[in-house]
Amino acid sequence: MENDERLLRLLALKRCEKPLPGSLDNVVTEFHRRLRHEEIRRAQSSPAVLWSRLMDALLVEPLSLLRHVATGAAVAAGVMIGLGTLTLQKPAGAIPAVAQSSLRIDLEPSDDAAVRALVPARADALSLEAMADPDLGRQLARPLVPEPHAMPVSFDEANIVF
Amino acid sequence: MSSADALPSPAAPAPDRTKSPDPPQEPDESLVAKVQSGDTSAFDQLIERYKGRLYATIYHMTSNHEDAADLLQETLIRAFRAMPRFRRDARFSTWAHRIAINVTINHLRQNKRRATLSLDQMEIDPNELDSIRELLSEQSLRPGEDPEHRLANLQKILNESIQTLSENHRAVVVMHSVQGLTHAQIAEVLGVPEGTVKTRLFHAHRLLRKKLARHLKEL
């Protein structure tokens, strides 16, 4: 006898097993008892209702739930791909809008001290750079002349008002 | 004790428990329609009709009568709750079995960490003993060994082997090799393609043959 056939005959023995005596006698009664108990429990606890519905969906209609999840995932993937495509369409060397602005800040010579007070570390660094590089030192030492179309600028301590 | 007491298979007709001829049974579809229109007593009839088969399916997967009784109740409650959403294009029995399988698989996964198995002592239907003895050849029995004792041992080993299968493999083995469902019926119950059922069954049988190799040779 081949092992396959032996295995099938062995498995078929399980058909001869029987439930414990009386174990199926009160199934309906027990069903109604549990149903009543669960209804009371559900009425008392709303999170349990949500959980039970989720479990119902998982255990009773898993394919339906799977379809909903798959649809949601497909929509989310579509949105992500759409956003990704829009991002990729931007030119690689694009300059940020702020950097493209024609706005310029021109400082009065008297403002130099105020700028240094606002950014002391940078100012010190510039001084050191100026000491090391005579050209840079000369540029920094040159008085700043306002351009004709420059917007007026005023400094009010930490608040810059245009 | 009669053969009608043995755990019925879903493919087999419901056992005839009465001496007098049964009145014609109300079709499942009619009972389902009644339940969906609010007649809960119709669900009681469906329970009576399918409790044995559902219990058998659950029991063969868990090998534990207490768990089987508990999971049968959970199955019935979930089925009752889901009745308003049950579409009548499927058979009630198939749908109820799907719920039973899902509830059982969920239970088995939740209890996977249990180190010990709770295998019940099996009771064998005496009417089936003759056919069972056929399985046990004379050579398989040790001198002086009682065939029934030998059978009980075999069943214990068989159930332990089934318990080591994954939930999905166990479900197809129980439905096909124990309960006699066809591949198509199992596919319908599990909601998977027939090819998946065949693949799972092939792997499950291979695993069982490996585990039971020594005992199969003795048969």
Short mmCIF file of C-alpha atoms in Angstrom, two decimals:
data_model
loop_
_atom_site.label_atom_id
_atom_site.label_comp_id
_atom_site.label_asym_id
_atom_site.label_seq_id
_atom_site.Cartn_x
_atom_site.Cartn_y
_atom_site.Cartn_z
CA MET A 1 0.00 0.00 0.00
CA GLU A 2 1.40 3.37 -0.94
CA ASN A 3 1.95 5.87 1.83
CA ASP A 4 -0.52 8.28 0.20
CA GLU A 5 -3.35 5.81 0.42
CA ARG A 6 -2.38 4.85 3.96
CA LEU A 7 -2.37 8.47 5.00
CA LEU A 8 -5.80 9.07 3.50
CA ARG A 9 -7.20 6.01 5.25
CA LEU A 10 -5.66 7.13 8.51
CA LEU A 11 -7.13 10.60 8.12
CA ALA A 12 -10.50 9.06 7.30
CA LEU A 13 -10.48 7.50 10.77
CA LYS A 14 -11.27 10.92 12.15
CA ARG A 15 -14.73 10.64 10.61
CA CYS A 16 -15.48 8.00 13.21
CA GLU A 17 -14.84 10.36 16.10
CA LYS A 18 -17.93 11.58 17.82
CA PRO A 19 -18.72 14.61 19.99
CA LEU A 20 -18.92 14.24 23.74
CA PRO A 21 -22.35 12.98 24.84
CA GLY A 22 -24.82 15.82 25.15
CA SER A 23 -22.41 18.46 23.88
CA LEU A 24 -24.73 19.40 21.01
CA ASP A 25 -28.00 19.17 22.92
CA ASN A 26 -28.25 22.73 24.16
CA VAL A 27 -26.63 24.62 21.33
CA VAL A 28 -29.70 26.76 20.60
CA THR A 29 -30.32 27.59 24.27
CA GLU A 30 -26.68 28.48 24.78
CA PHE A 31 -26.75 30.56 21.58
CA HIS A 32 -29.64 32.68 22.87
CA ARG A 33 -28.00 33.06 26.28
CA ARG A 34 -24.77 34.30 24.71
CA LEU A 35 -26.65 36.52 22.30
CA ARG A 36 -28.50 38.25 25.15
CA HIS A 37 -25.26 38.59 27.12
CA GLU A 38 -23.51 40.12 24.14
CA GLU A 39 -26.34 42.56 23.48
CA ILE A 40 -26.10 43.80 27.06
CA ARG A 41 -22.34 44.10 26.75
CA ARG A 42 -22.61 45.95 23.45
CA ALA A 43 -25.13 48.37 24.88
CA GLN A 44 -22.76 49.16 27.72
CA SER A 45 -19.62 49.67 25.71
CA SER A 46 -19.42 51.52 22.42
CA PRO A 47 -15.72 50.74 21.68
CA ALA A 48 -16.71 47.09 21.91
CA VAL A 49 -19.26 47.70 19.18
CA LEU A 50 -16.59 49.06 16.85
CA TRP A 51 -14.26 46.19 17.68
CA SER A 52 -17.00 43.65 17.15
CA ARG A 53 -17.88 45.19 13.78
CA LEU A 54 -14.24 45.05 12.75
CA MET A 55 -14.01 41.42 13.80
CA ASP A 56 -17.26 40.69 11.96
CA ALA A 57 -15.76 42.22 8.86
CA LEU A 58 -12.55 40.26 9.31
CA LEU A 59 -14.09 36.93 10.13
CA VAL A 60 -17.34 37.00 8.20
CA GLU A 61 -16.51 39.06 5.14
CA PRO A 62 -12.73 39.25 4.90
CA LEU A 63 -12.80 39.50 1.10
CA SER A 64 -15.13 42.48 1.19
CA LEU A 65 -12.89 44.20 3.74
CA LEU A 66 -9.87 43.34 1.65
CA ARG A 67 -11.51 44.96 -1.37
CA HIS A 68 -12.13 48.16 0.61
CA VAL A 69 -8.55 48.20 1.87
CA ALA A 70 -7.19 47.54 -1.64
CA THR A 71 -9.32 50.37 -3.07
CA GLY A 72 -8.10 52.74 -0.37
CA ALA A 73 -4.50 51.73 -0.95
CA ALA A 74 -4.89 52.20 -4.72
CA VAL A 75 -6.34 55.71 -4.25
CA ALA A 76 -3.56 56.61 -1.80
CA ALA A 77 -0.93 55.26 -4.22
CA GLY A 78 -2.49 57.25 -7.06
CA VAL A 79 -2.34 60.47 -5.03
CA MET A 80 1.26 59.81 -4.05
CA ILE A 81 2.28 59.09 -7.65
CA GLY A 82 0.47 62.23 -8.82
CA LEU A 83 2.26 64.38 -6.26
CA GLY A 84 5.56 62.75 -7.14
CA THR A 85 5.06 63.46 -10.84
CA LEU A 86 4.31 67.12 -10.16
CA THR A 87 7.46 67.44 -8.06
CA LEU A 88 9.61 65.82 -10.72
CA GLN A 89 8.27 68.18 -13.41
CA LYS A 90 10.01 71.16 -11.70
CA PRO A 91 13.37 72.04 -13.36
CA ALA A 92 16.28 70.69 -11.41
CA GLY A 93 18.12 74.02 -11.17
CA ALA A 94 15.10 76.07 -10.30
CA ILE A 95 15.83 79.02 -8.10
CA PRO A 96 13.52 79.53 -5.18
CA ALA A 97 11.02 82.33 -5.63
CA VAL A 98 12.51 84.28 -2.75
CA ALA A 99 15.96 84.20 -4.34
CA GLN A 100 14.50 85.47 -7.62
CA SER A 101 12.99 88.52 -5.99
CA SER A 102 14.33 91.87 -7.11
CA LEU A 103 14.05 93.13 -3.58
CA ARG A 104 17.34 94.49 -2.34
CA ILE A 105 18.36 95.81 0.99
CA ASP A 106 20.75 98.68 0.87
CA LEU A 107 22.38 99.81 4.00
CA GLU A 108 23.47 103.25 5.04
CA PRO A 109 27.04 103.47 6.35
CA SER A 110 25.64 104.38 9.71
CA ASP A 111 23.71 101.15 9.73
CA ASP A 112 26.90 99.10 9.65
CA ALA A 113 27.20 99.21 13.41
CA ALA A 114 23.58 98.19 13.81
CA VAL A 115 24.12 95.24 11.50
CA ARG A 116 27.16 94.20 13.45
CA ALA A 117 25.17 94.49 16.66
CA LEU A 118 22.46 92.23 15.23
CA VAL A 119 24.92 89.63 13.93
CA PRO A 120 27.99 90.03 16.06
CA ALA A 121 29.52 86.65 15.32
CA ARG A 122 29.28 87.14 11.57
CA ALA A 123 30.55 90.70 11.91
CA ASP A 124 33.59 89.50 13.83
CA ALA A 125 34.22 86.86 11.28
CA LEU A 126 34.06 89.43 8.52
CA SER A 127 36.50 91.60 10.37
CA LEU A 128 38.93 88.76 10.66
CA GLU A 129 38.44 87.90 6.99
CA ALA A 130 38.99 91.54 6.14
CA MET A 131 42.23 91.53 8.08
CA ALA A 132 43.38 88.46 6.25
CA ASP A 133 42.26 89.62 2.80
CA PRO A 134 43.09 93.26 1.97
CA ASP A 135 40.68 93.35 -1.01
CA LEU A 136 37.78 92.16 1.06
CA GLY A 137 38.77 94.62 3.76
CA ARG A 138 38.67 97.44 1.28
CA GLN A 139 35.26 96.38 0.00
CA LEU A 140 33.87 96.30 3.51
CA ALA A 141 35.46 99.61 4.37
CA ARG A 142 33.93 101.25 1.27
CA PRO A 143 30.92 103.38 2.22
CA LEU A 144 27.65 102.00 0.98
CA VAL A 145 25.83 104.33 -1.37
CA PRO A 146 22.06 103.93 -1.73
CA GLU A 147 20.79 103.26 -5.22
CA PRO A 148 18.18 105.57 -6.63
CA HIS A 149 15.32 103.05 -6.71
CA ALA A 150 16.13 101.32 -3.46
CA MET A 151 13.29 100.91 -1.03
CA PRO A 152 13.70 102.77 2.23
CA VAL A 153 14.82 100.65 5.11
CA SER A 154 14.73 101.40 8.75
CA PHE A 155 15.88 99.36 11.71
CA ASP A 156 13.98 99.39 14.87
CA GLU A 157 16.10 97.28 17.17
CA ALA A 158 15.17 93.70 16.35
CA ASN A 159 12.15 94.60 14.17
CA ILE A 160 12.88 95.27 10.54
CA VAL A 161 10.18 97.38 8.93
CA PHE A 162 10.00 97.91 5.18
CA MET B 1 -24.34 4.70 20.32
CA SER B 2 -24.89 4.66 16.60
CA SER B 3 -23.13 5.78 13.47
CA ALA B 4 -25.44 8.79 13.45
CA ASP B 5 -23.56 10.04 16.52
CA ALA B 6 -20.29 10.28 14.62
CA LEU B 7 -19.20 13.76 13.62
CA PRO B 8 -20.96 14.43 10.33
CA SER B 9 -19.20 15.82 7.33
CA PRO B 10 -20.50 18.93 5.54
CA ALA B 11 -20.86 16.92 2.35
CA ALA B 12 -22.95 14.23 3.99
CA PRO B 13 -26.68 14.59 4.54
CA ALA B 14 -27.87 15.40 8.05
CA PRO B 15 -28.20 12.26 10.16
CA ASP B 16 -31.64 10.78 10.58
CA ARG B 17 -32.19 10.87 14.34
CA THR B 18 -35.83 9.82 14.44
CA LYS B 19 -37.57 6.58 13.68
CA SER B 20 -40.57 8.16 11.96
CA PRO B 21 -40.14 9.76 8.54
CA ASP B 22 -39.17 13.41 8.78
CA PRO B 23 -41.58 16.04 7.51
CA PRO B 24 -40.23 17.81 4.43
CA GLN B 25 -37.60 20.27 5.53
CA GLU B 26 -38.05 23.95 4.81
CA PRO B 27 -35.32 24.99 2.37
CA ASP B 28 -32.40 27.01 3.69
CA GLU B 29 -33.26 29.90 1.39
CA SER B 30 -36.72 30.21 2.92
CA LEU B 31 -35.34 30.12 6.48
CA VAL B 32 -32.69 32.70 5.59
CA ALA B 33 -35.36 34.99 4.15
CA LYS B 34 -37.37 34.64 7.36
CA VAL B 35 -34.36 35.48 9.51
CA GLN B 36 -33.62 38.50 7.35
CA SER B 37 -37.18 39.69 7.79
CA GLY B 38 -36.88 39.46 11.58
CA ASP B 39 -37.99 35.92 12.43
CA THR B 40 -35.20 34.81 14.73
CA SER B 41 -36.80 31.42 15.36
CA ALA B 42 -35.94 30.50 11.77
CA PHE B 43 -32.28 30.86 12.72
CA ASP B 44 -32.85 28.25 15.44
CA GLN B 45 -33.85 25.80 12.72
CA LEU B 46 -30.72 26.60 10.77
CA ILE B 47 -28.68 25.99 13.92
CA GLU B 48 -30.30 22.60 14.45
CA ARG B 49 -29.64 21.73 10.83
CA TYR B 50 -25.96 22.64 10.71
CA LYS B 51 -24.66 22.49 14.29
CA GLY B 52 -23.24 18.98 13.87
CA ARG B 53 -21.38 19.72 10.68
CA LEU B 54 -20.04 23.05 11.92
CA TYR B 55 -18.98 21.43 15.18
CA ALA B 56 -17.20 18.66 13.30
CA THR B 57 -15.27 21.13 11.15
CA ILE B 58 -14.17 23.12 14.18
CA TYR B 59 -13.42 20.06 16.28
CA HIS B 60 -11.22 18.40 13.66
CA MET B 61 -9.19 21.59 13.43
CA THR B 62 -8.80 22.10 17.17
CA SER B 63 -8.91 18.51 18.51
CA ASN B 64 -10.53 19.94 21.60
CA HIS B 65 -14.21 19.51 22.44
CA GLU B 66 -14.41 22.51 24.78
CA ASP B 67 -12.84 24.82 22.25
CA ALA B 68 -15.06 23.39 19.54
CA ALA B 69 -18.24 24.05 21.55
CA ASP B 70 -17.11 27.58 22.34
CA LEU B 71 -16.07 28.37 18.77
CA LEU B 72 -19.33 26.92 17.45
CA GLN B 73 -21.21 29.47 19.57
CA GLU B 74 -18.97 32.28 18.36
CA THR B 75 -19.59 31.16 14.78
CA LEU B 76 -23.35 31.15 15.28
CA ILE B 77 -23.38 34.59 16.89
CA ARG B 78 -21.24 36.09 14.12
CA ALA B 79 -23.40 34.44 11.48
CA PHE B 80 -26.58 35.74 13.12
CA ARG B 81 -25.15 39.27 13.31
CA ALA B 82 -24.10 39.11 9.68
CA MET B 83 -27.40 37.69 8.41
CA PRO B 84 -28.72 41.07 7.20
CA ARG B 85 -25.68 41.30 4.92
CA PHE B 86 -25.87 37.70 3.69
CA ARG B 87 -26.48 37.63 -0.05
CA ARG B 88 -28.64 34.72 -1.06
CA ASP B 89 -26.60 33.93 -4.16
CA ALA B 90 -24.34 31.78 -1.94
CA ARG B 91 -25.50 28.72 -0.04
CA PHE B 92 -26.05 29.26 3.67
CA SER B 93 -24.11 26.12 4.55
CA THR B 94 -21.05 27.25 2.59
CA TRP B 95 -21.24 30.72 4.10
CA ALA B 96 -21.64 29.36 7.63
CA HIS B 97 -18.67 27.04 7.12
CA ARG B 98 -16.58 29.95 5.93
CA ILE B 99 -17.37 31.79 9.15
CA ALA B 100 -16.57 28.67 11.20
CA ILE B 101 -13.22 28.24 9.45
CA ASN B 102 -12.31 31.92 9.88
CA VAL B 103 -13.33 31.94 13.54
CA THR B 104 -11.31 28.75 14.15
CA ILE B 105 -8.23 29.96 12.29
CA ASN B 106 -8.39 33.22 14.24
CA HIS B 107 -8.63 31.26 17.48
CA LEU B 108 -5.70 29.01 16.53
CA ARG B 109 -3.53 32.00 15.64
CA GLN B 110 -4.35 33.75 18.89
CA ASN B 111 -3.47 30.64 20.86
CA LYS B 112 -0.36 29.76 18.91
CA ARG B 113 1.88 30.61 21.80
CA ARG B 114 0.37 27.88 23.92
CA ALA B 115 3.18 25.44 24.36
CA THR B 116 1.04 22.46 25.17
CA LEU B 117 -1.69 20.95 23.08
CA SER B 118 -4.96 20.01 24.69
CA LEU B 119 -5.81 16.85 22.83
CA ASP B 120 -8.95 15.17 23.98
CA GLN B 121 -9.31 11.49 24.44
CA MET B 122 -11.03 10.32 21.29
CA GLU B 123 -14.09 8.18 21.38
CA ILE B 124 -14.56 5.85 18.44
CA ASP B 125 -17.89 4.90 17.06
CA PRO B 126 -18.12 1.10 17.65
CA ASN B 127 -20.05 0.66 14.39
CA GLU B 128 -16.98 1.86 12.55
CA LEU B 129 -14.62 -0.51 14.32
CA ASP B 130 -14.82 -3.19 11.64
CA SER B 131 -13.68 -0.86 8.92
CA ILE B 132 -11.03 0.52 11.23
CA ARG B 133 -9.69 -2.95 11.96
CA GLU B 134 -9.26 -3.42 8.23
CA LEU B 135 -6.79 -0.61 8.30
CA LEU B 136 -4.70 -2.25 10.94
CA SER B 137 -3.05 -5.23 9.36
CA GLU B 138 -2.01 -8.15 11.49
CA GLN B 139 1.60 -7.25 10.86
CA SER B 140 1.09 -3.82 12.35
CA LEU B 141 0.07 -5.23 15.70
CA ARG B 142 2.67 -6.19 18.20
CA PRO B 143 2.17 -9.58 19.89
CA GLY B 144 -0.73 -9.31 22.27
CA GLU B 145 -1.55 -5.73 21.30
CA ASP B 146 -5.22 -4.79 21.33
CA PRO B 147 -6.32 -3.34 17.94
CA GLU B 148 -8.43 -0.68 19.68
CA HIS B 149 -5.49 0.38 21.81
CA ARG B 150 -3.35 0.51 18.70
CA LEU B 151 -5.99 2.60 16.97
CA ALA B 152 -6.25 5.02 19.88
CA ASN B 153 -2.49 5.50 19.75
CA LEU B 154 -2.59 6.07 16.02
CA GLN B 155 -5.35 8.63 16.38
CA LYS B 156 -3.42 10.47 19.07
CA ILE B 157 -0.35 10.61 16.85
CA LEU B 158 -2.46 11.64 13.88
CA ASN B 159 -4.12 14.48 15.78
CA GLU B 160 -0.79 15.69 17.13
CA SER B 161 0.56 15.72 13.58
CA ILE B 162 -2.45 17.64 12.30
CA GLN B 163 -1.99 20.19 15.07
CA THR B 164 1.53 20.92 13.86
CA LEU B 165 0.23 22.01 10.44
CA SER B 166 -0.39 25.68 9.77
CA GLU B 167 -3.98 26.86 10.10
CA ASN B 168 -4.50 27.05 6.34
CA HIS B 169 -3.03 23.60 5.73
CA ARG B 170 -5.07 22.17 8.57
CA ALA B 171 -8.29 23.62 7.19
CA VAL B 172 -7.87 21.99 3.78
CA VAL B 173 -6.82 18.65 5.25
CA VAL B 174 -9.83 18.57 7.54
CA MET B 175 -12.29 19.58 4.84
CA HIS B 176 -10.86 17.32 2.14
CA SER B 177 -9.32 14.28 3.75
CA VAL B 178 -11.53 14.06 6.82
CA GLN B 179 -14.84 15.53 5.76
CA GLY B 180 -14.71 14.58 2.10
CA LEU B 181 -15.33 17.97 0.50
CA THR B 182 -14.21 18.45 -3.08
CA HIS B 183 -11.52 20.93 -4.08
CA ALA B 184 -14.20 23.18 -5.57
CA GLN B 185 -16.28 23.11 -2.39
CA ILE B 186 -13.26 23.95 -0.25
CA ALA B 187 -12.32 26.76 -2.61
CA GLU B 188 -15.82 28.17 -2.22
CA VAL B 189 -15.72 27.92 1.57
CA LEU B 190 -12.28 29.50 1.87
CA GLY B 191 -12.81 32.03 -0.91
CA VAL B 192 -9.57 31.05 -2.65
CA PRO B 193 -8.87 29.60 -6.12
CA GLU B 194 -9.12 25.85 -6.54
CA GLY B 195 -5.43 25.72 -7.45
CA THR B 196 -4.56 27.19 -4.06
CA VAL B 197 -6.56 24.46 -2.35
CA LYS B 198 -4.72 21.76 -4.31
CA THR B 199 -1.34 23.30 -3.53
CA ARG B 200 -2.11 23.57 0.18
CA LEU B 201 -3.39 20.01 0.25
CA PHE B 202 -0.30 18.72 -1.53
CA HIS B 203 2.02 20.43 0.96
CA ALA B 204 -0.10 19.39 3.94
CA HIS B 205 -0.09 15.74 2.87
CA ARG B 206 3.65 15.86 2.28
CA LEU B 207 4.20 17.23 5.79
CA LEU B 208 1.91 14.64 7.32
CA ARG B 209 3.58 11.78 5.43
CA LYS B 210 6.92 12.99 6.73
CA LYS B 211 5.70 13.19 10.30
CA LEU B 212 3.84 9.91 10.17
CA ALA B 213 6.35 8.01 8.01
CA ARG B 214 7.25 5.46 10.67
CA HIS B 215 3.62 4.80 11.58
CA LEU B 216 2.45 4.58 7.99
CA LYS B 217 5.02 1.86 7.31
CA GLU B 218 3.60 -0.14 10.18
CA LEU B 219 0.08 -0.09 8.76
#
